[in-house]
Coordinates of C-alpha atoms and ligand atoms in Angstrom, one line a residue:
X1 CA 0.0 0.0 0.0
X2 CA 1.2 3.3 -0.6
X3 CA 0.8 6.0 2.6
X4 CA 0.8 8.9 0.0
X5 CA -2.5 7.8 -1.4
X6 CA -4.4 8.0 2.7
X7 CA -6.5 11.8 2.5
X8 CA -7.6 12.7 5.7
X9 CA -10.1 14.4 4.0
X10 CA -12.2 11.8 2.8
X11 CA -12.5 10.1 5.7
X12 CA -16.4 8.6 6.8
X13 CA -17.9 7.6 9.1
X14 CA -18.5 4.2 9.3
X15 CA -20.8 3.0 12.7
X16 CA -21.2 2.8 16.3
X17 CA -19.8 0.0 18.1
X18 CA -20.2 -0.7 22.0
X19 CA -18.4 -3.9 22.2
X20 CA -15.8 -5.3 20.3
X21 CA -17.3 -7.7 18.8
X22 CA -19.6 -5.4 16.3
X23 CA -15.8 -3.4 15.3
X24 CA -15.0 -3.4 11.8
X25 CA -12.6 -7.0 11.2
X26 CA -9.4 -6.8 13.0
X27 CA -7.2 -6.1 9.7
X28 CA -4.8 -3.5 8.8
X29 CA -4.4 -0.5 10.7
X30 CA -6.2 2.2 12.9
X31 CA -5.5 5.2 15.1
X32 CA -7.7 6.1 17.8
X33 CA -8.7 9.1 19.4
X34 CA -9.0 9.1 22.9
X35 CA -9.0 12.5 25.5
X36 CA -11.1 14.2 28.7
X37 CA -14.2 16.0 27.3
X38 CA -14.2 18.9 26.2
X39 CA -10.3 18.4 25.9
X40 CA -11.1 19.3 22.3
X41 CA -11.1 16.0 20.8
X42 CA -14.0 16.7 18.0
X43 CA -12.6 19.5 16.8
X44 CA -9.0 17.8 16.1
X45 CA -10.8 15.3 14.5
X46 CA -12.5 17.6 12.1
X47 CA -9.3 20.0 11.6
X48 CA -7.7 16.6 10.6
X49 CA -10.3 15.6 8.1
X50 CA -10.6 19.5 7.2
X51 CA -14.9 18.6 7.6
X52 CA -16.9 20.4 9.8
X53 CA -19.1 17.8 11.3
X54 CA -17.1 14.5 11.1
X55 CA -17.3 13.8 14.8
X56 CA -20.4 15.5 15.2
X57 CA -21.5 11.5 15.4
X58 CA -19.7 10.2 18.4
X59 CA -21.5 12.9 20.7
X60 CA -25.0 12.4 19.4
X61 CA -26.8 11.2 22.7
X62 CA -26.8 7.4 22.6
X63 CA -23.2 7.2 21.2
X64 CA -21.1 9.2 23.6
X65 CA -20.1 5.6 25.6
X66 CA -19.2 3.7 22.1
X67 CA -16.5 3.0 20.1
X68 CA -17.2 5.2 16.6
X69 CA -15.1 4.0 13.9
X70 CA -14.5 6.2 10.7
X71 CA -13.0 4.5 7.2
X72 CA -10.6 5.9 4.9
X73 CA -9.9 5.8 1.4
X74 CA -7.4 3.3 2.0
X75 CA -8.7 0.0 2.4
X76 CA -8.4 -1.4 5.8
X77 CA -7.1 2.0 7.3
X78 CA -9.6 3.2 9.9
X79 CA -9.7 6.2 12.6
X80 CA -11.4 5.2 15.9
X81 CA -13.0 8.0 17.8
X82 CA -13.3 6.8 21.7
X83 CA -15.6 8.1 24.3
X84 CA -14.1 11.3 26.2
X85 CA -13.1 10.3 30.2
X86 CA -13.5 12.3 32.8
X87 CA -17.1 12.8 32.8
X88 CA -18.2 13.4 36.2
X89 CA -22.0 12.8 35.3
X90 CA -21.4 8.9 34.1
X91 CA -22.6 6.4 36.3
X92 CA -20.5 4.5 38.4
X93 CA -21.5 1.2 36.6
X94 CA -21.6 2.8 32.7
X95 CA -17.4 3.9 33.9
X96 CA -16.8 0.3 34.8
X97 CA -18.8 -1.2 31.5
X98 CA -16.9 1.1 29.6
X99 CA -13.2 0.6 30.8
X100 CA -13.5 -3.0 30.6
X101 CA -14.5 -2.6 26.7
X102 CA -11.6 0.2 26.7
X103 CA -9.1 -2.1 28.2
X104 CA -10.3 -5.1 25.8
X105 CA -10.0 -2.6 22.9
X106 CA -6.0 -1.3 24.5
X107 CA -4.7 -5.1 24.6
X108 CA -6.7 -7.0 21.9
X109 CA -7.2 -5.0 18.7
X110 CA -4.2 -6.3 17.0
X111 CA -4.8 -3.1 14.1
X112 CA -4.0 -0.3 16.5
X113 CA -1.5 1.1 15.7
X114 CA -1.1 4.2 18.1
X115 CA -3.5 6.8 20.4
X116 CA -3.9 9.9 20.0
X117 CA -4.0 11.4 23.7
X118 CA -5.8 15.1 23.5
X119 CA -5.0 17.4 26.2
X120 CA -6.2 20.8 26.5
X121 CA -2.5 22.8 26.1
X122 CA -3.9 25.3 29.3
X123 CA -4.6 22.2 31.5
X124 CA -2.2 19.1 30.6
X125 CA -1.5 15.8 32.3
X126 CA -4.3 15.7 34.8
X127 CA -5.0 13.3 37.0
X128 CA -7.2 11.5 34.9
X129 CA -4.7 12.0 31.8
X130 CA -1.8 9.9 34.0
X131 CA -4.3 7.1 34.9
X132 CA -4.4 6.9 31.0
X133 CA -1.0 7.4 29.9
X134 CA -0.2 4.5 32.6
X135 CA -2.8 2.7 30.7
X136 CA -1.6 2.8 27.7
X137 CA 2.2 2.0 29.7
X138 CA 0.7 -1.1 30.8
X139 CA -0.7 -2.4 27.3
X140 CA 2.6 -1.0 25.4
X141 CA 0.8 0.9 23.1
X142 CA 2.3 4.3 21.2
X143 CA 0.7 7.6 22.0
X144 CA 1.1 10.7 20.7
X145 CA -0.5 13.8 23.0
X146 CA -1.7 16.9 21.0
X147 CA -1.9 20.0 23.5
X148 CA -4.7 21.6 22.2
X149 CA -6.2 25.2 21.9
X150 CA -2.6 26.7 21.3
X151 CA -4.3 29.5 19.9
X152 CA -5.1 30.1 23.6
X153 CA -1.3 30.7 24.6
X154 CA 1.5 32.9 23.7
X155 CA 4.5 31.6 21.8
X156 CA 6.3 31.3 25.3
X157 CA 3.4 29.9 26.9
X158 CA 3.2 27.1 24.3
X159 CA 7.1 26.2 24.7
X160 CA 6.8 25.5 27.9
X161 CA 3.4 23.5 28.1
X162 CA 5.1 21.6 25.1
X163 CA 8.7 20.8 26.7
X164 CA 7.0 20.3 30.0
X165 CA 5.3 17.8 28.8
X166 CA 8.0 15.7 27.0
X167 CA 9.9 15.9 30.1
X168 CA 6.9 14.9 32.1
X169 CA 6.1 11.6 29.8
X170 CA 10.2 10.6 29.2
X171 CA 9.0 8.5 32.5
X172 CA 7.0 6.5 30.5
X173 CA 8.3 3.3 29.1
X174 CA 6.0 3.2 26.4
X175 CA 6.8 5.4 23.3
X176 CA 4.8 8.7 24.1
X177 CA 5.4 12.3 21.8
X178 CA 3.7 15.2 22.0
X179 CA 3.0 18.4 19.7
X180 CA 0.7 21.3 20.0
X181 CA -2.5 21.8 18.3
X182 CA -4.7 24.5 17.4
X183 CA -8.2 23.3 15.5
X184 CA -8.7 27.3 15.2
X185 CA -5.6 28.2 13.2
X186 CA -4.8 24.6 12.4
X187 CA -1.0 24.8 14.0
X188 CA 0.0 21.1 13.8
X189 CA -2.8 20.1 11.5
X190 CA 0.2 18.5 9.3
X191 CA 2.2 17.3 12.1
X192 CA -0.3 15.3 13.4
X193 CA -1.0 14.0 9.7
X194 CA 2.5 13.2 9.3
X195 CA 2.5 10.9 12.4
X196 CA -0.8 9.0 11.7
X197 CA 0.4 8.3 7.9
X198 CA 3.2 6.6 9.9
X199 CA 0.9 4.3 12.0
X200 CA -1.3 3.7 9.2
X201 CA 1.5 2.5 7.0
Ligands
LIG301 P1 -14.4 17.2 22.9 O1 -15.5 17.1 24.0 O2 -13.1 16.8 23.4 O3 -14.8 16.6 21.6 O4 -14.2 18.8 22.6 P2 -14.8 19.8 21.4 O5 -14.0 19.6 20.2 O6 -16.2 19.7 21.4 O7 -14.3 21.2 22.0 C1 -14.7 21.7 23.3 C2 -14.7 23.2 23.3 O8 -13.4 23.7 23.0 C3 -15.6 23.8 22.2 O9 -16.2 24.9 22.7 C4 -14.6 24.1 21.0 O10 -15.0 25.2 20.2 C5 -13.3 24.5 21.8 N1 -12.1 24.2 21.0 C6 -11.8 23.0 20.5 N2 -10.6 23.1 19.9 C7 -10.2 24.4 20.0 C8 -9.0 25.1 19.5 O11 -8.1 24.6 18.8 N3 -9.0 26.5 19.8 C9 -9.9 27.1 20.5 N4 -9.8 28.4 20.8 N5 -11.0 26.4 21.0 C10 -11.2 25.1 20.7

């Protein structure tokens, strides 16, 4: 397969899955999308895809607790947009449902390739975001943080968040980068790109 021919841009969505059992077949490659809501996952999504309401899907009510799975134009290549944690109005029992399918999904799904952790750049690595990233330590899977809403910060401001947080995750013993992001003015837009096309290959 040839990476140059994935565009972002046509990507589609494809269904709702709440188990992993209705996922597309377990071929090829995928990226998922995983952050804290409102860390501005949806819009990263669409700023990647350059569409407006890609992810508009996954927080339709009903489908905010599943697994919603977007194809390509590159057969068997597949972005995976996970619920948002951190929500404190879940129920106790929908959390535990839901990690157990999340953890099934972290050390089964032989076609993910790497996560794509979104922080929001003004409030990284919460707690929540460390009980992830140890997550994804403990299932050895790639990740790759965007610090989103740069636009929010000054130049010097977005240094630091950024080399703060590459020093904070060099802990990790999984392989964990990080860049910022801005859905407004699309900073990173490519960078991000750039590291998907090199899961996906
Ligand atoms: P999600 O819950 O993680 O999917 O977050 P959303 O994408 O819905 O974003 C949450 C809020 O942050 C919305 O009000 C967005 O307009 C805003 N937002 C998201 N990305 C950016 C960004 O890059 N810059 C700015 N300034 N606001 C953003």
């Amino acid at each position: 397969m040839n990476i140059s021919e994935i565009n972002f841009n046509q990507a589609k969505f494809l269904l709702s899955a709440a188990k992993l059992i209705h996922l597309p077949k377990d071929t090829g490659a995928e990226v998922a999308f995983i952050g804290r809501s409102n860390a501005g996952k949806s819009s990263a999504l669409n700023a990647l895809t350059n569409q407006k309401r890609l992810a508009r899907t996954s927080k339709t009510p009903g489908r905010t607790q599943l697994l919603n799975v977007f194809t390509l134009n590159v057969d068997d290549r597949r972005l995976i947009d996970l619920p948002g944690y951190g929500y404190a109005k879940v129920p106790e029992e929908i959390k535990k449902d839901w990690s157990q399918v999340l953890d099934q999904y972290l050390r089964q799904r032989k076609s993910l390739k790497g996560l794509v952790l979104v922080m929001d750049s003004r409030h990284p690595l919460q707690d929540s975001d460390w009980e992830f990233l140890h997550w994804t330590e403990a299932c050895n899977i790639d990740t790759h943080i965007i610090l989103t809403k740069a636009d929010k910060l000054r130049y010097g401001q977005q240094k630091n968040t950024l080399l703060g947080a590459i020093k904070e995750t060099k802990k990790l013993s999984n392989n964990v980068t990080v860049q910022l992001f801005s859905a407004d003015s699309k900073q990173g837009v490519e960078e991000l790109q750039q590291k998907l096309l090199q899961w996906l290959n």
